[in-house]
Short mmCIF file of N, CA and C in Angstrom, two decimals:
data_model
loop_
_atom_site.label_atom_id
_atom_site.label_comp_id
_atom_site.label_asym_id
_atom_site.label_seq_id
_atom_site.Cartn_x
_atom_site.Cartn_y
_atom_site.Cartn_z
N MET A 1 103.08 39.03 228.72
CA MET A 1 102.08 40.06 229.46
C MET A 1 102.85 41.10 229.95
N LYS A 2 103.74 42.00 228.71
CA LYS A 2 104.20 43.36 229.46
C LYS A 2 104.94 43.18 230.53
N VAL A 3 106.06 42.60 230.47
CA VAL A 3 106.73 42.38 231.65
C VAL A 3 108.18 42.82 231.39
N ALA A 4 108.91 43.94 231.86
CA ALA A 4 109.72 44.69 230.92
C ALA A 4 110.81 44.38 232.46
N GLY A 5 112.42 44.02 232.11
CA GLY A 5 113.65 44.30 233.11
C GLY A 5 113.20 43.50 234.49
N LEU A 6 112.48 42.65 234.05
CA LEU A 6 112.32 41.54 235.02
C LEU A 6 113.71 40.77 235.32
N GLY A 7 113.64 40.93 236.62
CA GLY A 7 115.03 40.53 237.39
C GLY A 7 115.24 39.11 237.90
N ALA A 8 114.20 38.23 238.58
CA ALA A 8 114.01 36.88 238.51
C ALA A 8 112.30 36.76 238.99
N VAL A 9 111.99 35.60 238.56
CA VAL A 9 110.51 35.15 238.74
C VAL A 9 110.85 33.71 239.20
N THR A 10 110.16 33.48 240.24
CA THR A 10 110.28 32.06 240.66
C THR A 10 109.02 32.07 241.33
N ALA A 11 108.62 30.78 240.86
CA ALA A 11 107.04 30.15 241.60
C ALA A 11 107.43 28.58 241.62
N LYS A 12 106.48 27.84 242.33
CA LYS A 12 106.74 26.22 242.99
C LYS A 12 105.51 25.95 241.77
N SER A 13 104.29 26.89 241.59
CA SER A 13 102.93 26.60 241.31
C SER A 13 102.49 27.49 240.18
N GLU A 14 101.91 28.90 240.22
CA GLU A 14 101.67 29.41 239.36
C GLU A 14 102.40 31.03 239.70
N LEU A 15 102.58 31.73 238.93
CA LEU A 15 103.11 33.15 238.96
C LEU A 15 102.72 33.67 237.76
N GLY A 16 101.64 34.81 237.99
CA GLY A 16 100.80 35.89 237.06
C GLY A 16 101.35 36.73 237.35
N ALA A 17 102.34 37.27 236.51
CA ALA A 17 103.04 39.07 236.68
C ALA A 17 102.51 39.68 235.43
N ALA A 18 101.56 40.83 235.42
CA ALA A 18 101.42 41.30 234.11
C ALA A 18 101.79 43.05 234.21
N GLY A 19 102.33 43.80 233.39
CA GLY A 19 102.63 45.09 233.24
C GLY A 19 103.52 45.29 234.27
N VAL A 20 104.25 44.53 234.46
CA VAL A 20 105.47 44.55 235.40
C VAL A 20 106.88 45.18 234.87
N PRO A 21 106.82 46.50 235.28
CA PRO A 21 108.30 47.03 234.79
C PRO A 21 109.23 47.46 236.06
N GLY A 22 110.77 46.63 235.95
CA GLY A 22 112.07 46.58 236.68
C GLY A 22 111.39 46.15 237.61
N LEU A 23 111.14 45.00 237.64
CA LEU A 23 110.42 43.75 238.64
C LEU A 23 111.79 43.71 239.20
N GLY A 24 112.68 43.74 240.71
CA GLY A 24 113.68 42.91 240.87
C GLY A 24 113.14 41.17 241.41
N ALA A 25 112.98 41.21 241.82
CA ALA A 25 112.27 39.52 242.58
C ALA A 25 111.29 39.38 242.68
N VAL A 26 110.53 38.24 242.38
CA VAL A 26 109.34 37.86 242.41
C VAL A 26 109.21 36.14 242.94
N SER A 27 109.61 35.67 243.86
CA SER A 27 109.07 34.38 244.14
C SER A 27 108.09 34.30 245.25
N ALA A 28 107.10 33.04 244.96
CA ALA A 28 105.99 32.50 245.66
C ALA A 28 105.82 31.03 245.36
N LYS A 29 105.66 30.56 246.76
CA LYS A 29 105.59 29.22 246.63
C LYS A 29 104.38 28.28 245.69
N SER A 30 103.51 29.18 245.89
CA SER A 30 101.85 29.03 244.95
C SER A 30 101.68 29.82 244.02
N GLU A 31 101.03 30.90 244.68
CA GLU A 31 100.34 31.90 243.63
C GLU A 31 101.33 33.52 243.75
N VAL A 32 101.59 34.07 243.08
CA VAL A 32 101.99 35.22 242.75
C VAL A 32 101.35 35.86 241.74
N GLY A 33 100.30 36.78 242.05
CA GLY A 33 99.70 37.67 240.99
C GLY A 33 99.94 39.28 241.09
N ALA A 34 101.47 39.73 240.64
CA ALA A 34 101.55 41.13 240.70
C ALA A 34 101.21 41.72 239.28
N SER A 35 100.63 42.93 239.45
CA SER A 35 99.95 43.56 238.10
C SER A 35 100.09 45.19 238.22
N GLU A 36 101.02 45.57 237.28
CA GLU A 36 101.11 47.01 237.24
C GLU A 36 101.88 47.21 238.33
N VAL A 37 102.88 46.62 238.68
CA VAL A 37 104.08 46.79 239.79
C VAL A 37 105.29 47.18 238.98
N ALA A 38 106.18 48.54 239.82
CA ALA A 38 107.14 49.07 239.26
C ALA A 38 107.80 49.41 240.08
N GLY A 39 109.31 49.00 239.92
CA GLY A 39 110.08 49.08 240.83
C GLY A 39 110.10 48.47 241.94
N LEU A 40 109.62 47.27 242.17
CA LEU A 40 109.27 46.43 242.89
C LEU A 40 110.93 45.44 243.36
N GLY A 41 111.31 46.05 244.61
CA GLY A 41 112.69 45.22 244.90
C GLY A 41 112.44 44.01 245.46
N ALA A 42 111.85 43.24 246.04
CA ALA A 42 111.07 41.67 246.16
C ALA A 42 110.17 41.34 246.69
N VAL A 43 109.47 41.16 246.14
CA VAL A 43 108.03 40.20 247.08
C VAL A 43 107.99 38.69 247.10
N THR A 44 107.82 38.63 247.96
CA THR A 44 107.94 36.70 248.43
C THR A 44 106.54 36.46 249.46
N ALA A 45 106.08 35.58 249.01
CA ALA A 45 104.98 35.01 250.05
C ALA A 45 104.84 33.30 249.76
N LYS A 46 104.35 32.66 250.77
CA LYS A 46 104.52 31.11 250.69
C LYS A 46 103.10 30.88 250.10
N ASN A 47 102.06 31.99 250.02
CA ASN A 47 100.41 31.13 249.98
C ASN A 47 100.62 32.01 248.66
N ALA A 48 100.01 33.50 248.58
CA ALA A 48 99.54 34.23 247.60
C ALA A 48 99.58 35.62 248.09
N VAL A 49 100.41 36.05 246.88
CA VAL A 49 100.93 37.81 246.79
C VAL A 49 99.85 37.98 245.69
N GLY A 50 99.45 39.51 245.82
CA GLY A 50 98.94 40.09 245.30
C GLY A 50 99.21 41.78 245.14
N ALA A 51 99.92 42.24 244.10
CA ALA A 51 100.59 43.24 244.40
C ALA A 51 100.42 44.02 243.21
N ALA A 52 99.60 45.25 243.26
CA ALA A 52 99.25 45.70 241.91
C ALA A 52 99.55 47.02 242.10
N GLU A 53 99.97 47.43 240.86
CA GLU A 53 99.99 49.06 240.73
C GLU A 53 101.23 49.12 242.07
N VAL A 54 102.10 48.68 242.61
CA VAL A 54 103.12 49.23 243.25
C VAL A 54 104.29 49.38 242.76
N ALA A 55 104.78 50.92 243.08
CA ALA A 55 105.74 51.53 242.41
C ALA A 55 106.77 51.52 243.98
N GLY A 56 108.27 51.33 243.55
CA GLY A 56 109.31 51.49 244.59
C GLY A 56 109.16 50.81 245.84
N LEU A 57 108.86 49.41 245.44
CA LEU A 57 108.66 48.60 247.03
C LEU A 57 109.84 47.95 247.26
N GLY A 58 110.01 48.54 248.45
CA GLY A 58 111.55 47.81 248.63
C GLY A 58 111.31 46.16 248.96
N ALA A 59 110.29 45.88 249.99
CA ALA A 59 110.50 44.34 250.50
C ALA A 59 108.88 44.20 251.19
N VAL A 60 108.29 42.86 250.32
CA VAL A 60 106.84 42.66 250.81
C VAL A 60 106.93 41.07 250.86
N THR A 61 106.82 40.84 252.09
CA THR A 61 107.02 39.55 252.64
C THR A 61 105.65 38.86 253.24
N ALA A 62 105.21 37.60 253.35
CA ALA A 62 103.71 37.44 253.84
C ALA A 62 103.75 35.84 253.58
N LYS A 63 103.24 35.04 254.73
CA LYS A 63 102.96 33.73 254.75
C LYS A 63 101.80 33.56 253.69
N SER A 64 100.64 34.03 253.79
CA SER A 64 99.81 33.21 253.72
C SER A 64 99.30 34.61 252.42
N GLU A 65 98.46 35.60 252.30
CA GLU A 65 98.60 36.71 251.60
C GLU A 65 98.73 38.19 251.80
N LEU A 66 99.09 38.86 250.51
CA LEU A 66 100.09 40.14 250.48
C LEU A 66 98.78 40.84 249.41
N GLY A 67 98.33 42.37 249.74
CA GLY A 67 97.60 42.62 248.76
C GLY A 67 97.78 44.16 248.68
N ALA A 68 98.88 44.13 247.95
CA ALA A 68 99.14 46.24 248.18
C ALA A 68 98.51 46.27 246.49
N ALA A 69 98.18 47.78 246.80
CA ALA A 69 98.03 47.86 245.72
C ALA A 69 98.00 49.83 245.81
N GLY A 70 98.59 50.29 244.77
CA GLY A 70 98.65 51.73 244.43
C GLY A 70 99.59 52.12 245.74
N VAL A 71 100.69 51.37 246.00
CA VAL A 71 101.33 51.87 247.01
C VAL A 71 102.98 52.14 246.44
N PRO A 72 103.25 53.50 246.54
CA PRO A 72 104.84 53.98 245.89
C PRO A 72 105.77 54.11 247.25
N GLY A 73 106.84 54.15 246.98
CA GLY A 73 108.01 54.09 247.69
C GLY A 73 107.81 53.37 249.29
N LEU A 74 107.33 52.08 249.42
CA LEU A 74 106.98 51.22 250.45
C LEU A 74 108.34 50.77 250.90
N GLY A 75 108.25 50.69 252.08
CA GLY A 75 109.75 50.56 253.11
C GLY A 75 109.67 48.78 252.69
N ALA A 76 109.10 48.41 253.77
CA ALA A 76 108.93 47.11 253.99
C ALA A 76 107.51 47.00 254.29
N VAL A 77 106.84 45.73 254.04
CA VAL A 77 105.93 45.09 254.04
C VAL A 77 105.84 43.57 254.36
N SER A 78 105.24 43.61 256.14
CA SER A 78 105.97 42.09 256.28
C SER A 78 104.86 41.59 257.13
N ALA A 79 104.01 40.30 256.93
CA ALA A 79 102.53 39.86 257.81
C ALA A 79 102.92 38.24 257.42
N LYS A 80 102.15 37.86 258.54
CA LYS A 80 102.10 36.28 258.70
C LYS A 80 101.09 35.77 257.85
N SER A 81 99.87 36.58 257.93
CA SER A 81 98.48 36.33 257.45
C SER A 81 97.80 36.81 256.56
N GLU A 82 97.40 38.24 256.84
CA GLU A 82 97.14 38.93 255.67
C GLU A 82 98.09 40.71 255.53
N VAL A 83 98.52 41.11 254.81
CA VAL A 83 98.31 42.52 254.81
C VAL A 83 97.76 43.36 253.35
N GLY A 84 97.04 44.19 253.71
CA GLY A 84 96.03 44.79 252.74
C GLY A 84 97.01 46.47 252.95
N ALA A 85 97.61 46.70 252.14
CA ALA A 85 98.17 48.24 252.03
C ALA A 85 97.62 48.50 250.66
N SER A 86 97.08 49.78 250.93
CA SER A 86 96.17 49.93 249.49
C SER A 86 96.55 51.93 249.72
N GLU A 87 97.12 52.40 248.47
CA GLU A 87 97.61 53.87 248.38
C GLU A 87 98.61 54.02 249.42
N VAL A 88 99.28 53.48 250.05
CA VAL A 88 100.87 53.70 250.79
C VAL A 88 101.34 54.69 250.53
N ALA A 89 102.07 55.55 250.86
CA ALA A 89 103.20 56.08 250.39
C ALA A 89 104.40 56.13 251.32
N GLY A 90 105.34 55.76 251.36
CA GLY A 90 106.41 56.28 252.08
C GLY A 90 106.43 55.33 253.15
N LEU A 91 105.87 54.55 253.37
CA LEU A 91 106.06 53.62 254.36
C LEU A 91 107.38 53.07 254.75
N GLY A 92 107.73 53.26 256.35
CA GLY A 92 108.40 52.54 256.67
C GLY A 92 108.39 51.29 256.65
N ALA A 93 107.79 50.96 257.89
CA ALA A 93 108.04 49.69 257.78
C ALA A 93 106.33 49.12 258.82
N VAL A 94 105.59 47.81 258.19
CA VAL A 94 103.89 47.47 258.54
C VAL A 94 104.38 45.98 258.47
N THR A 95 104.42 45.98 259.89
CA THR A 95 104.42 44.46 260.29
C THR A 95 103.11 43.55 261.39
N ALA A 96 102.59 42.66 260.71
CA ALA A 96 101.01 42.04 261.73
C ALA A 96 101.21 40.69 261.48
N LYS A 97 100.96 40.29 262.62
CA LYS A 97 101.12 38.53 262.89
C LYS A 97 99.58 38.44 262.13
N ASN A 98 98.30 39.13 262.14
CA ASN A 98 97.11 38.54 261.58
C ASN A 98 96.74 39.55 260.30
N ALA A 99 96.29 40.58 260.52
CA ALA A 99 96.14 41.39 259.63
C ALA A 99 95.96 43.03 259.78
N VAL A 100 96.57 43.84 258.86
CA VAL A 100 96.92 44.88 258.81
C VAL A 100 96.70 45.30 257.26
N GLY A 101 95.82 46.36 257.65
CA GLY A 101 95.11 46.80 256.26
C GLY A 101 95.46 48.57 256.56
N ALA A 102 96.46 49.05 256.06
CA ALA A 102 96.53 50.23 255.71
C ALA A 102 96.79 50.92 254.68
N ALA A 103 95.98 52.17 254.53
CA ALA A 103 95.39 52.56 253.18
C ALA A 103 95.70 54.34 253.25
N GLU A 104 96.29 54.48 252.17
CA GLU A 104 96.71 55.90 252.05
C GLU A 104 97.40 56.84 252.99
N VAL A 105 98.64 55.94 253.72
CA VAL A 105 99.35 56.01 254.78
C VAL A 105 100.39 56.58 253.89
N ALA A 106 101.05 57.61 254.60
CA ALA A 106 102.03 58.47 254.00
C ALA A 106 103.07 58.80 255.09
N GLY A 107 104.19 58.32 254.86
CA GLY A 107 105.69 58.78 256.24
C GLY A 107 105.31 57.97 256.63
N LEU A 108 104.46 56.74 257.22
CA LEU A 108 104.65 56.24 258.32
C LEU A 108 106.09 55.08 258.50
N GLY A 109 106.32 55.65 260.17
CA GLY A 109 108.01 55.22 260.40
C GLY A 109 107.19 53.65 260.99
N ALA A 110 106.32 53.30 261.87
CA ALA A 110 106.35 51.94 261.65
C ALA A 110 105.24 51.69 262.57
N VAL A 111 104.30 51.02 262.00
CA VAL A 111 103.02 50.15 262.50
C VAL A 111 103.12 48.77 262.76
N THR A 112 102.85 48.27 263.77
CA THR A 112 102.59 47.14 264.52
C THR A 112 101.58 46.93 265.18
N ALA A 113 100.99 45.57 265.02
CA ALA A 113 99.95 45.08 265.52
C ALA A 113 99.81 43.48 265.09
N LYS A 114 99.61 42.63 266.71
CA LYS A 114 99.66 40.98 266.55
C LYS A 114 98.08 40.98 265.54
N SER A 115 96.85 41.50 265.57
CA SER A 115 95.93 41.41 265.14
C SER A 115 95.59 41.93 263.77
N GLU A 116 95.25 43.33 264.07
CA GLU A 116 94.44 44.01 262.93
C GLU A 116 94.85 45.42 263.36
N VAL A 117 95.78 46.21 262.43
CA VAL A 117 95.90 47.36 262.43
C VAL A 117 94.85 48.77 261.56
N GLY A 118 94.27 49.44 261.54
CA GLY A 118 93.73 50.23 261.40
C GLY A 118 93.20 51.36 261.61
N ALA A 119 94.41 52.38 261.05
CA ALA A 119 94.37 53.90 261.76
C ALA A 119 93.69 55.04 260.19
N GLU A 120 92.83 56.01 260.81
CA GLU A 120 92.89 56.78 259.62
C GLU A 120 93.03 58.17 259.98
N GLU A 121 93.26 59.02 258.68
CA GLU A 121 93.59 60.26 258.47
C GLU A 121 94.32 60.81 260.05
N VAL A 122 95.38 59.50 260.43
CA VAL A 122 96.02 60.50 261.45
C VAL A 122 97.36 61.12 261.07
N ALA A 123 97.87 62.29 261.49
CA ALA A 123 99.24 62.85 260.95
C ALA A 123 99.84 63.37 261.89
N ASP A 124 100.91 63.02 261.59
CA ASP A 124 101.90 63.49 262.88
C ASP A 124 102.05 62.73 263.93
N TYR A 125 101.67 61.55 264.04
CA TYR A 125 101.51 60.72 265.25
C TYR A 125 103.48 60.52 265.83
N GLY A 126 103.24 60.66 267.24
CA GLY A 126 104.56 60.50 267.92
C GLY A 126 104.66 58.54 267.92
N ALA A 127 103.71 58.16 268.90
CA ALA A 127 103.91 56.69 269.10
C ALA A 127 102.35 56.03 268.67
N VAL A 128 101.79 55.15 268.23
CA VAL A 128 100.85 54.51 268.12
C VAL A 128 100.83 52.53 268.33
N THR A 129 100.47 52.27 268.93
CA THR A 129 100.83 50.49 269.25
C THR A 129 99.60 49.87 269.36
N ALA A 130 99.15 48.76 268.59
CA ALA A 130 98.67 48.18 269.37
C ALA A 130 98.37 46.80 269.11
N LYS A 131 97.68 46.13 270.24
CA LYS A 131 97.98 44.28 270.12
C LYS A 131 96.71 43.73 269.44
N ASN A 132 95.75 44.42 269.13
CA ASN A 132 94.11 43.61 268.83
C ASN A 132 94.26 44.70 267.30
N ALA A 133 93.33 45.89 267.24
CA ALA A 133 93.07 46.63 266.19
C ALA A 133 93.56 47.84 266.22
N VAL A 134 94.63 48.14 265.14
CA VAL A 134 94.84 49.30 264.63
C VAL A 134 94.76 49.51 263.41
N GLY A 135 93.60 50.54 263.28
CA GLY A 135 93.18 50.73 261.62
C GLY A 135 94.05 52.03 260.93
N ALA A 136 95.20 52.15 260.68
CA ALA A 136 95.46 53.24 260.01
C ALA A 136 95.84 53.61 258.52
N ALA A 137 94.79 54.40 258.52
CA ALA A 137 94.47 54.78 257.01
C ALA A 137 94.89 56.82 256.40
N GLU A 138 95.17 56.67 255.85
CA GLU A 138 95.49 58.22 255.19
C GLU A 138 96.21 58.90 256.41
N VAL A 139 97.44 57.69 257.25
CA VAL A 139 98.43 58.39 258.32
C VAL A 139 99.48 59.05 257.30
N ALA A 140 99.53 59.95 258.03
CA ALA A 140 101.10 60.84 257.85
C ALA A 140 102.21 61.03 258.81
N GLY A 141 103.47 60.78 258.48
CA GLY A 141 104.59 60.95 259.55
C GLY A 141 104.28 60.28 260.80
N LEU A 142 103.41 58.78 260.23
CA LEU A 142 103.55 58.28 261.72
C LEU A 142 104.52 57.86 262.43
N GLY A 143 105.07 57.66 263.69
CA GLY A 143 106.25 57.22 264.42
C GLY A 143 106.22 55.93 264.74
N ALA A 144 104.93 55.70 265.22
CA ALA A 144 104.73 54.39 266.24
C ALA A 144 103.37 54.71 266.81
N VAL A 145 102.73 53.65 266.33
CA VAL A 145 101.11 53.18 267.06
C VAL A 145 100.98 52.20 267.61
N THR A 146 100.49 52.37 269.21
CA THR A 146 100.53 51.42 269.99
C THR A 146 99.10 51.45 270.80
N ALA A 147 98.54 50.36 270.78
CA ALA A 147 97.21 50.18 271.99
C ALA A 147 96.95 48.55 272.09
N LYS A 148 96.14 48.16 272.78
CA LYS A 148 96.18 46.82 273.26
C LYS A 148 95.01 46.03 273.12
N SER A 149 93.82 46.94 272.72
CA SER A 149 92.69 46.13 272.33
C SER A 149 92.30 47.61 270.82
N GLU A 150 91.69 48.90 270.55
CA GLU A 150 91.02 48.74 269.53
C GLU A 150 91.68 50.75 269.75
N LEU A 151 92.09 51.16 268.61
CA LEU A 151 92.31 52.39 268.49
C LEU A 151 92.68 53.10 266.75
N GLY A 152 91.24 54.03 267.56
CA GLY A 152 90.46 54.23 265.91
C GLY A 152 90.58 56.06 265.79
N ALA A 153 91.63 56.46 265.28
CA ALA A 153 92.41 57.74 265.15
C ALA A 153 92.17 58.42 263.84
N ALA A 154 90.97 59.74 263.92
CA ALA A 154 90.81 59.95 262.58
C ALA A 154 91.17 61.50 262.29
N GLY A 155 91.83 62.03 261.56
CA GLY A 155 92.03 63.19 261.09
C GLY A 155 92.46 63.67 262.43
N VAL A 156 93.76 63.32 263.01
CA VAL A 156 94.30 63.47 264.75
C VAL A 156 95.49 64.51 263.88
N PRO A 157 95.83 65.72 263.69
CA PRO A 157 97.30 66.25 263.07
C PRO A 157 98.08 66.67 264.57
N GLY A 158 99.33 66.44 264.52
CA GLY A 158 100.58 66.87 265.39
C GLY A 158 100.08 66.15 267.01
N LEU A 159 99.91 65.05 266.86
CA LEU A 159 99.56 64.25 268.06
C LEU A 159 100.75 63.80 268.66
N GLY A 160 101.12 64.00 269.91
CA GLY A 160 102.43 63.49 270.42
C GLY A 160 102.45 61.74 270.60
N ALA A 161 101.41 61.18 271.07
CA ALA A 161 101.35 59.95 271.47
C ALA A 161 100.19 59.29 271.82
N VAL A 162 99.88 58.58 271.25
CA VAL A 162 98.42 57.85 271.65
C VAL A 162 98.59 56.41 271.54
N SER A 163 98.05 55.99 273.05
CA SER A 163 97.96 54.19 273.62
C SER A 163 96.99 54.45 274.17
N ALA A 164 96.39 53.16 274.19
CA ALA A 164 95.08 52.91 274.72
C ALA A 164 94.80 51.46 274.88
N LYS A 165 94.04 50.89 275.96
CA LYS A 165 93.80 49.57 276.32
C LYS A 165 92.78 48.94 275.56
N SER A 166 91.51 49.99 275.05
CA SER A 166 90.56 49.54 274.64
C SER A 166 90.57 50.31 273.32
N VAL A 167 90.13 51.71 273.50
CA VAL A 167 89.57 52.42 272.59
C VAL A 167 89.94 54.07 272.21
N VAL A 168 90.21 54.34 271.36
CA VAL A 168 90.79 55.56 271.47
C VAL A 168 90.29 55.93 270.09
N ARG A 169 89.33 56.97 269.94
CA ARG A 169 88.70 57.96 269.31
C ARG A 169 89.22 59.37 268.62
N ALA A 170 89.84 59.48 267.99
CA ALA A 170 90.22 61.06 267.84
C ALA A 170 89.82 61.37 266.96
N GLN A 171 88.78 62.51 266.28
CA GLN A 171 88.47 63.15 265.39
C GLN A 171 88.93 64.31 264.81
N ARG A 172 88.80 64.65 263.82
CA ARG A 172 89.28 65.43 262.54
C ARG A 172 89.87 66.24 263.25
N ARG A 173 89.22 67.29 264.21
CA ARG A 173 89.74 68.90 264.26
C ARG A 173 91.10 68.64 265.34
N GLY A 174 91.63 67.37 265.72
CA GLY A 174 92.37 67.25 266.54
C GLY A 174 92.24 66.90 267.67
N CYS A 175 93.46 66.28 268.42
CA CYS A 175 93.06 65.90 269.82
C CYS A 175 93.36 66.76 270.90
N LYS A 176 92.32 67.50 271.56
CA LYS A 176 92.64 68.18 272.78
C LYS A 176 92.87 67.59 274.08
N ARG A 177 93.68 68.04 275.14
CA ARG A 177 93.89 67.29 276.15
C ARG A 177 92.31 67.91 276.89
N GLY A 178 91.97 66.50 277.54
CA GLY A 178 90.93 66.12 278.37
C GLY A 178 89.58 66.05 277.67
N LYS A 179 89.86 66.02 276.14
CA LYS A 179 88.40 65.28 274.95
C LYS A 179 88.43 63.98 275.62
N ARG A 180 86.69 63.79 275.42
CA ARG A 180 86.65 62.16 276.19
C ARG A 180 87.15 61.43 274.33
N GLY A 181 87.97 60.10 274.81
CA GLY A 181 88.29 59.50 273.64
C GLY A 181 89.25 59.43 273.37
N CYS A 182 90.29 61.15 273.59
CA CYS A 182 90.98 61.09 273.38
C CYS A 182 92.36 60.90 274.21
N SER A 183 93.60 60.55 274.46
CA SER A 183 94.53 60.45 275.33
C SER A 183 96.03 60.98 274.77
N ALA A 184 96.31 61.90 274.95
CA ALA A 184 98.01 62.58 274.13
C ALA A 184 98.89 62.71 275.58
N VAL A 185 99.93 61.72 274.70
CA VAL A 185 100.54 61.40 276.41
C VAL A 185 102.05 62.43 275.79
#
């Protein structure tokens, strides 16, 4: 299976690693499907880890499912149920208890959510936090994101801090004070 320089591969049931160069360690108790993974530090999962085209991944940990595709320079990704990180560059830390979907996220400081994280096209966030749903996609230089129910921030450059208890929607032209659906702290 085109596996070069594999440090350690451990699995109790099935491990399918194809085209994985310079893999540090891959361990799983059920299934690990790592495809085209380059420079992976550590991949650990109790159920299923599907890491495809992941370059320079520091640590990837999940208890049920982790699907990381096209993620360069990922610092740490951990989740208890599902982590779907796609095209994430320079991610500091991504943590969620249910589901974290981070796509095309660059230079993310910290993203934490208890259920879902989905933040789209957010640039230079000071702090964003959510307990229910944060969808962060194409997020660059995100310090921290926090919201209690839902946060939908799209194309918001230079935002200091965004926190919402229900829904925050910032459109692509940036967040201006007093604009509906936008709260800059």
